[in-house]
Amino acid sequence: MKRGDCLYKFRWATAVEVPDMSEYWCLMANEMADIDGTPEPDNERVNQIKELFVNEYKAGHLAFRVAVDKEDRIIACAGGLIRTEYAYPLAEEPTLFGWIISVYTIKVHRKQGLAHQLINDICLWLKENGAKRARLCASSLAINLYEDLGFQQMIEMEKKL
């Protein structure tokens, strides 16, 4: 079952589908919790994410690329979110950054190159919309995928306050 066998098509998520992307985000977040011990989202957080997705999509700052099966069911997704941020704490001016978010593939469809294609498409969309860099938070299992796509680990430390 490879992409070349035409089992999958790639397209942009529609406005009607954007709220549903929060469900894929939840699946991704739960897997990251199991793998890396990150917090599991509760229903309130999933609803907040859904609202954020809808608002950012309407504002033109968010797009989702999806892979669908022959029945047009979404089986994988990746989002791109554009933010204006400071590149580092003492930067003089903010710049446009792209965030890769909600990368998720249903387990039975993994290892087909779907995430790779979706992320490449999202990176192109981010670039076309003015982002100079793309960032993401990766689970320990996905680091190799992201490094293969050219992402580099940054030296950053965190302390929970």
CSV table of C-alpha atoms in Angstrom, one decimal:
chain,number,residue,atom,x,y,z
A,1,MET,CA,0.0,0.0,0.0
A,2,LYS,CA,2.0,2.9,-1.3
A,3,ARG,CA,1.1,6.4,-2.4
A,4,GLY,CA,1.9,5.4,-5.9
A,5,ASP,CA,-0.9,2.8,-5.9
A,6,CYS,CA,-3.4,5.7,-5.8
A,7,LEU,CA,-4.7,4.6,-2.4
A,8,TYR,CA,-4.4,8.2,-1.1
A,9,LYS,CA,-5.1,11.6,-2.4
A,10,PHE,CA,-3.8,14.9,-0.9
A,11,ARG,CA,-5.9,18.0,-0.6
A,12,TRP,CA,-6.6,21.0,1.6
A,13,ALA,CA,-9.0,20.6,4.4
A,14,THR,CA,-12.3,22.5,3.9
A,15,ALA,CA,-13.8,25.1,6.3
A,16,VAL,CA,-16.3,22.4,7.3
A,17,GLU,CA,-13.5,20.0,8.2
A,18,VAL,CA,-11.3,22.4,10.1
A,19,PRO,CA,-13.2,21.9,13.4
A,20,ASP,CA,-12.7,18.2,13.1
A,21,MET,CA,-8.9,18.7,13.0
A,22,SER,CA,-9.1,19.2,16.8
A,23,GLU,CA,-10.0,15.5,17.1
A,24,TYR,CA,-6.8,14.5,15.2
A,25,TRP,CA,-4.9,17.0,17.5
A,26,CYS,CA,-6.3,15.1,20.5
A,27,LEU,CA,-5.2,11.8,19.1
A,28,MET,CA,-1.7,13.2,18.5
A,29,ALA,CA,-1.6,14.7,22.0
A,30,ASN,CA,-2.7,11.5,23.6
A,31,GLU,CA,0.0,9.5,21.8
A,32,MET,CA,2.6,12.1,22.8
A,33,ALA,CA,1.4,11.7,26.4
A,34,ASP,CA,1.9,8.0,26.2
A,35,ILE,CA,5.3,8.2,24.6
A,36,ASP,CA,6.9,11.3,26.2
A,37,GLY,CA,4.8,12.0,29.2
A,38,THR,CA,3.3,15.3,28.0
A,39,PRO,CA,0.0,16.3,29.5
A,40,GLU,CA,-3.1,14.6,28.2
A,41,PRO,CA,-5.7,17.0,26.9
A,42,ASP,CA,-9.1,17.2,28.6
A,43,ASN,CA,-12.4,18.0,26.8
A,44,GLU,CA,-12.1,21.7,27.7
A,45,ARG,CA,-8.7,21.8,26.1
A,46,VAL,CA,-9.9,20.1,22.9
A,47,ASN,CA,-12.7,22.6,22.7
A,48,GLN,CA,-10.2,25.4,23.0
A,49,ILE,CA,-8.1,24.0,20.3
A,50,LYS,CA,-11.2,23.6,18.1
A,51,GLU,CA,-12.1,27.3,18.6
A,52,LEU,CA,-8.5,28.3,17.9
A,53,PHE,CA,-8.4,26.3,14.7
A,54,VAL,CA,-11.7,27.8,13.4
A,55,ASN,CA,-10.6,31.4,14.3
A,56,GLU,CA,-7.1,31.1,12.9
A,57,TYR,CA,-8.5,29.5,9.7
A,58,LYS,CA,-11.0,32.3,9.2
A,59,ALA,CA,-8.2,34.8,9.7
A,60,GLY,CA,-6.1,33.1,7.0
A,61,HIS,CA,-3.3,32.1,9.4
A,62,LEU,CA,-4.0,28.4,9.4
A,63,ALA,CA,-4.3,25.7,6.8
A,64,PHE,CA,-4.5,21.9,7.0
A,65,ARG,CA,-3.3,19.5,4.4
A,66,VAL,CA,-4.9,16.1,4.5
A,67,ALA,CA,-4.5,12.7,3.0
A,68,VAL,CA,-7.7,10.9,2.2
A,69,ASP,CA,-8.6,7.3,1.2
A,70,LYS,CA,-10.7,6.2,-1.7
A,71,GLU,CA,-13.9,7.1,0.2
A,72,ASP,CA,-12.5,10.6,0.9
A,73,ARG,CA,-12.0,9.9,4.6
A,74,ILE,CA,-9.2,11.8,6.2
A,75,ILE,CA,-6.5,9.4,7.3
A,76,ALA,CA,-3.7,11.8,7.9
A,77,CYS,CA,-3.3,15.5,8.5
A,78,ALA,CA,-0.8,18.3,9.1
A,79,GLY,CA,-1.5,21.9,9.9
A,80,GLY,CA,0.4,25.1,9.3
A,81,LEU,CA,0.0,28.1,11.6
A,82,ILE,CA,1.5,31.5,10.9
A,83,ARG,CA,2.5,33.6,14.0
A,84,THR,CA,4.4,36.8,14.4
A,85,GLU,CA,7.1,36.1,17.0
A,86,TYR,CA,10.5,37.2,18.1
A,87,ALA,CA,13.1,34.8,16.8
A,88,TYR,CA,14.9,34.9,20.1
A,89,PRO,CA,14.3,36.8,23.4
A,90,LEU,CA,16.4,39.9,22.6
A,91,ALA,CA,15.5,40.1,18.9
A,92,GLU,CA,14.9,43.7,17.8
A,93,GLU,CA,11.8,43.0,15.6
A,94,PRO,CA,9.3,40.2,15.4
A,95,THR,CA,9.1,38.1,12.3
A,96,LEU,CA,6.7,35.7,10.7
A,97,PHE,CA,7.1,32.1,11.9
A,98,GLY,CA,5.4,29.0,10.7
A,99,TRP,CA,4.4,26.3,13.1
A,100,ILE,CA,3.8,22.8,12.0
A,101,ILE,CA,0.9,21.5,14.1
A,102,SER,CA,-1.4,18.5,14.5
A,103,VAL,CA,0.6,16.0,12.4
A,104,TYR,CA,-1.2,12.8,12.7
A,105,THR,CA,-1.7,9.6,10.7
A,106,ILE,CA,-4.1,6.9,11.6
A,107,LYS,CA,-2.0,3.9,12.7
A,108,VAL,CA,-3.0,1.4,10.0
A,109,HIS,CA,-1.9,4.0,7.3
A,110,ARG,CA,1.5,4.8,8.8
A,111,LYS,CA,4.9,4.2,7.1
A,112,GLN,CA,3.4,5.2,3.7
A,113,GLY,CA,5.2,8.6,3.4
A,114,LEU,CA,1.9,10.5,4.1
A,115,ALA,CA,3.3,12.7,6.9
A,116,HIS,CA,6.4,13.4,4.9
A,117,GLN,CA,4.3,14.7,1.9
A,118,LEU,CA,1.8,16.6,4.1
A,119,ILE,CA,4.6,18.4,6.0
A,120,ASN,CA,6.4,19.3,2.7
A,121,ASP,CA,3.1,20.8,1.4
A,122,ILE,CA,2.5,22.7,4.7
A,123,CYS,CA,6.1,24.1,4.6
A,124,LEU,CA,5.5,25.4,1.1
A,125,TRP,CA,2.2,27.0,2.2
A,126,LEU,CA,4.0,28.7,5.1
A,127,LYS,CA,6.7,30.0,2.9
A,128,GLU,CA,4.2,31.3,0.3
A,129,ASN,CA,2.5,33.1,3.2
A,130,GLY,CA,5.6,34.9,4.3
A,131,ALA,CA,7.1,32.6,7.0
A,132,LYS,CA,10.9,32.5,7.0
A,133,ARG,CA,11.2,29.5,9.3
A,134,ALA,CA,9.1,26.6,10.5
A,135,ARG,CA,9.0,25.2,14.0
A,136,LEU,CA,7.3,22.2,15.6
A,137,CYS,CA,7.2,20.1,18.8
A,138,ALA,CA,8.1,16.5,18.0
A,139,SER,CA,7.5,13.3,19.9
A,140,SER,CA,10.6,11.3,20.5
A,141,LEU,CA,9.3,8.8,17.9
A,142,ALA,CA,8.9,11.5,15.2
A,143,ILE,CA,12.3,13.2,15.5
A,144,ASN,CA,13.9,11.1,12.7
A,145,LEU,CA,11.0,12.0,10.3
A,146,TYR,CA,11.5,15.7,11.0
A,147,GLU,CA,15.3,15.5,10.7
A,148,ASP,CA,14.8,13.7,7.4
A,149,LEU,CA,12.7,16.7,6.3
A,150,GLY,CA,15.5,19.1,7.2
A,151,PHE,CA,14.4,20.2,10.7
A,152,GLN,CA,17.2,20.7,13.2
A,153,GLN,CA,17.0,20.3,17.0
A,154,MET,CA,17.5,23.6,18.8
A,155,ILE,CA,19.1,24.1,22.1
A,156,GLU,CA,16.3,25.2,24.3
A,157,MET,CA,15.6,24.5,27.9
A,158,GLU,CA,12.4,24.7,29.9
A,159,LYS,CA,11.3,24.7,33.5
A,160,LYS,CA,7.8,24.3,34.6
A,161,LEU,CA,6.8,27.3,36.8
